[in-house]
JSON list of C-alpha atoms in Angstrom, two decimals:
[
{"chain": "A", "resi": 1426, "resn": "UNK", "atom": "CA", "xyz": [0.00, 0.00, 0.00]},
{"chain": "A", "resi": 1427, "resn": "UNK", "atom": "CA", "xyz": [1.48, 3.39, -0.91]},
{"chain": "A", "resi": 1428, "resn": "UNK", "atom": "CA", "xyz": [1.43, 6.50, 1.32]},
{"chain": "A", "resi": 1429, "resn": "UNK", "atom": "CA", "xyz": [-1.59, 8.00, -0.42]},
{"chain": "A", "resi": 1430, "resn": "UNK", "atom": "CA", "xyz": [-3.63, 4.83, 0.15]},
{"chain": "A", "resi": 1431, "resn": "UNK", "atom": "CA", "xyz": [-2.34, 4.63, 3.72]},
{"chain": "A", "resi": 1432, "resn": "UNK", "atom": "CA", "xyz": [-3.64, 8.15, 4.41]},
{"chain": "A", "resi": 1433, "resn": "UNK", "atom": "CA", "xyz": [-7.19, 6.91, 3.80]},
{"chain": "A", "resi": 1434, "resn": "UNK", "atom": "CA", "xyz": [-6.78, 4.37, 6.57]},
{"chain": "A", "resi": 1435, "resn": "UNK", "atom": "CA", "xyz": [-6.14, 6.76, 9.47]},
{"chain": "A", "resi": 1436, "resn": "UNK", "atom": "CA", "xyz": [-8.07, 6.12, 12.65]},
{"chain": "A", "resi": 1437, "resn": "UNK", "atom": "CA", "xyz": [-9.52, 9.62, 12.49]},
{"chain": "A", "resi": 1438, "resn": "UNK", "atom": "CA", "xyz": [-10.83, 9.08, 8.95]},
{"chain": "A", "resi": 1439, "resn": "UNK", "atom": "CA", "xyz": [-12.38, 5.72, 9.80]},
{"chain": "A", "resi": 1440, "resn": "UNK", "atom": "CA", "xyz": [-14.06, 7.18, 12.90]},
{"chain": "A", "resi": 1441, "resn": "UNK", "atom": "CA", "xyz": [-15.36, 10.06, 10.83]},
{"chain": "A", "resi": 1442, "resn": "UNK", "atom": "CA", "xyz": [-16.87, 7.63, 8.33]},
{"chain": "A", "resi": 1443, "resn": "UNK", "atom": "CA", "xyz": [-18.53, 5.64, 11.13]},
{"chain": "A", "resi": 1444, "resn": "UNK", "atom": "CA", "xyz": [-19.91, 8.86, 12.65]},
{"chain": "A", "resi": 1445, "resn": "UNK", "atom": "CA", "xyz": [-21.27, 9.85, 9.23]},
{"chain": "A", "resi": 1446, "resn": "UNK", "atom": "CA", "xyz": [-22.85, 6.42, 8.79]},
{"chain": "A", "resi": 1447, "resn": "UNK", "atom": "CA", "xyz": [-24.57, 6.85, 12.15]},
{"chain": "A", "resi": 1448, "resn": "UNK", "atom": "CA", "xyz": [-25.79, 10.33, 11.26]},
{"chain": "A", "resi": 1449, "resn": "UNK", "atom": "CA", "xyz": [-27.05, 9.17, 7.86]},
{"chain": "A", "resi": 1450, "resn": "UNK", "atom": "CA", "xyz": [-28.60, 5.97, 9.22]},
{"chain": "A", "resi": 1451, "resn": "UNK", "atom": "CA", "xyz": [-26.88, 3.97, 6.47]},
{"chain": "A", "resi": 1452, "resn": "UNK", "atom": "CA", "xyz": [-26.05, 1.22, 6.71]},
{"chain": "A", "resi": 1453, "resn": "UNK", "atom": "CA", "xyz": [-28.73, 0.71, 9.32]},
{"chain": "A", "resi": 1454, "resn": "UNK", "atom": "CA", "xyz": [-26.62, -1.94, 11.08]},
{"chain": "A", "resi": 1455, "resn": "UNK", "atom": "CA", "xyz": [-24.09, 0.74, 12.16]},
{"chain": "A", "resi": 1456, "resn": "UNK", "atom": "CA", "xyz": [-26.56, 2.72, 14.27]},
{"chain": "A", "resi": 1457, "resn": "UNK", "atom": "CA", "xyz": [-28.04, -0.51, 15.65]},
{"chain": "A", "resi": 1458, "resn": "UNK", "atom": "CA", "xyz": [-24.59, -1.70, 16.66]},
{"chain": "A", "resi": 1459, "resn": "UNK", "atom": "CA", "xyz": [-23.76, 1.54, 18.43]},
{"chain": "A", "resi": 1460, "resn": "UNK", "atom": "CA", "xyz": [-27.04, 1.41, 20.36]},
{"chain": "A", "resi": 1461, "resn": "UNK", "atom": "CA", "xyz": [-26.46, -2.24, 21.34]},
{"chain": "A", "resi": 1462, "resn": "UNK", "atom": "CA", "xyz": [-22.89, -1.64, 22.50]},
{"chain": "A", "resi": 1463, "resn": "UNK", "atom": "CA", "xyz": [-23.75, 1.46, 24.52]},
{"chain": "A", "resi": 1464, "resn": "UNK", "atom": "CA", "xyz": [-26.79, -0.20, 26.08]},
{"chain": "A", "resi": 1465, "resn": "UNK", "atom": "CA", "xyz": [-24.59, -3.09, 27.23]},
{"chain": "A", "resi": 1466, "resn": "UNK", "atom": "CA", "xyz": [-22.10, -0.77, 28.92]},
{"chain": "A", "resi": 1467, "resn": "UNK", "atom": "CA", "xyz": [-19.49, 0.00, 26.28]},
{"chain": "A", "resi": 1468, "resn": "UNK", "atom": "CA", "xyz": [-18.50, 3.68, 26.34]},
{"chain": "A", "resi": 1469, "resn": "UNK", "atom": "CA", "xyz": [-19.56, 5.44, 23.13]},
{"chain": "A", "resi": 1470, "resn": "UNK", "atom": "CA", "xyz": [-16.00, 6.39, 22.10]},
{"chain": "A", "resi": 1471, "resn": "UNK", "atom": "CA", "xyz": [-14.82, 2.82, 22.57]},
{"chain": "A", "resi": 1472, "resn": "UNK", "atom": "CA", "xyz": [-17.78, 1.47, 20.60]},
{"chain": "A", "resi": 1473, "resn": "UNK", "atom": "CA", "xyz": [-17.02, 3.85, 17.70]},
{"chain": "A", "resi": 1474, "resn": "UNK", "atom": "CA", "xyz": [-13.37, 2.73, 17.71]},
{"chain": "A", "resi": 1475, "resn": "UNK", "atom": "CA", "xyz": [-14.38, -0.93, 17.56]},
{"chain": "A", "resi": 1476, "resn": "UNK", "atom": "CA", "xyz": [-16.78, -0.18, 14.70]},
{"chain": "A", "resi": 1477, "resn": "UNK", "atom": "CA", "xyz": [-13.99, 1.67, 12.88]},
{"chain": "A", "resi": 1478, "resn": "UNK", "atom": "CA", "xyz": [-11.91, -1.53, 13.10]},
{"chain": "A", "resi": 1479, "resn": "UNK", "atom": "CA", "xyz": [-14.71, -3.45, 11.39]},
{"chain": "A", "resi": 1480, "resn": "UNK", "atom": "CA", "xyz": [-14.83, -0.75, 8.72]},
{"chain": "A", "resi": 1481, "resn": "UNK", "atom": "CA", "xyz": [-11.05, -0.82, 8.27]},
{"chain": "A", "resi": 1482, "resn": "UNK", "atom": "CA", "xyz": [-11.15, -4.47, 7.21]},
{"chain": "A", "resi": 1483, "resn": "UNK", "atom": "CA", "xyz": [-13.53, -3.65, 4.39]},
{"chain": "A", "resi": 1484, "resn": "UNK", "atom": "CA", "xyz": [-11.66, -0.52, 3.27]},
{"chain": "A", "resi": 1485, "resn": "UNK", "atom": "CA", "xyz": [-8.38, -2.42, 3.27]},
{"chain": "A", "resi": 1486, "resn": "UNK", "atom": "CA", "xyz": [-9.89, -5.21, 1.18]},
{"chain": "A", "resi": 1487, "resn": "UNK", "atom": "CA", "xyz": [-11.22, -2.73, -1.36]},
{"chain": "A", "resi": 1488, "resn": "UNK", "atom": "CA", "xyz": [-7.87, -0.96, -1.62]},
{"chain": "A", "resi": 1489, "resn": "UNK", "atom": "CA", "xyz": [-5.70, -4.07, -1.65]},
{"chain": "A", "resi": 1490, "resn": "UNK", "atom": "CA", "xyz": [-7.79, -6.33, -3.86]},
{"chain": "A", "resi": 1491, "resn": "UNK", "atom": "CA", "xyz": [-9.81, -3.86, -5.87]},
{"chain": "A", "resi": 1492, "resn": "UNK", "atom": "CA", "xyz": [-13.03, -5.58, -4.87]},
{"chain": "A", "resi": 1493, "resn": "UNK", "atom": "CA", "xyz": [-16.35, -4.03, -3.93]},
{"chain": "A", "resi": 1494, "resn": "UNK", "atom": "CA", "xyz": [-17.15, -3.01, -0.36]},
{"chain": "A", "resi": 1495, "resn": "UNK", "atom": "CA", "xyz": [-18.68, -6.06, 1.31]},
{"chain": "A", "resi": 1496, "resn": "UNK", "atom": "CA", "xyz": [-21.55, -4.66, 3.39]},
{"chain": "A", "resi": 1497, "resn": "UNK", "atom": "CA", "xyz": [-22.65, -8.16, 4.42]},
{"chain": "A", "resi": 1498, "resn": "UNK", "atom": "CA", "xyz": [-19.27, -9.02, 5.91]},
{"chain": "A", "resi": 1499, "resn": "UNK", "atom": "CA", "xyz": [-19.10, -5.54, 7.49]},
{"chain": "A", "resi": 1500, "resn": "UNK", "atom": "CA", "xyz": [-22.45, -6.24, 9.13]},
{"chain": "A", "resi": 1501, "resn": "UNK", "atom": "CA", "xyz": [-21.26, -9.64, 10.33]},
{"chain": "A", "resi": 1502, "resn": "UNK", "atom": "CA", "xyz": [-18.22, -8.05, 11.97]},
{"chain": "A", "resi": 1503, "resn": "UNK", "atom": "CA", "xyz": [-20.42, -5.41, 13.58]},
{"chain": "A", "resi": 1504, "resn": "UNK", "atom": "CA", "xyz": [-22.69, -8.18, 14.92]},
{"chain": "A", "resi": 1505, "resn": "UNK", "atom": "CA", "xyz": [-19.81, -9.83, 16.77]},
{"chain": "A", "resi": 1506, "resn": "UNK", "atom": "CA", "xyz": [-18.68, -6.68, 18.59]},
{"chain": "A", "resi": 1507, "resn": "UNK", "atom": "CA", "xyz": [-17.36, -6.28, 21.24]},
{"chain": "A", "resi": 1508, "resn": "UNK", "atom": "CA", "xyz": [-15.67, -9.60, 20.37]},
{"chain": "A", "resi": 1509, "resn": "UNK", "atom": "CA", "xyz": [-13.06, -8.85, 17.74]},
{"chain": "A", "resi": 1510, "resn": "UNK", "atom": "CA", "xyz": [-11.58, -12.30, 17.04]},
{"chain": "A", "resi": 1511, "resn": "UNK", "atom": "CA", "xyz": [-11.82, -11.52, 13.33]},
{"chain": "A", "resi": 1512, "resn": "UNK", "atom": "CA", "xyz": [-8.96, -9.04, 13.79]},
{"chain": "A", "resi": 1513, "resn": "UNK", "atom": "CA", "xyz": [-6.64, -12.02, 14.23]},
{"chain": "A", "resi": 1514, "resn": "UNK", "atom": "CA", "xyz": [-7.44, -13.44, 10.75]}
]
């Protein structure tokens, strides 16, 4: 990955995207995940960071392999939060 591509993967950028997804209500799973995590005791900032990790996997796959964003897999990763075993793969 070159430096220009790497700049798209900053934590701040990913968090901003997640925040925008929440504000826009799309994908719906993002707002649902935030509500679920906060309601079960995860601090909001921590929940957003975990969700940004799930997003990072998809962004990385798009950039590295030139494939389409996989919203289904993104949703599956969001469903497993706060467990992040998929980060080890």
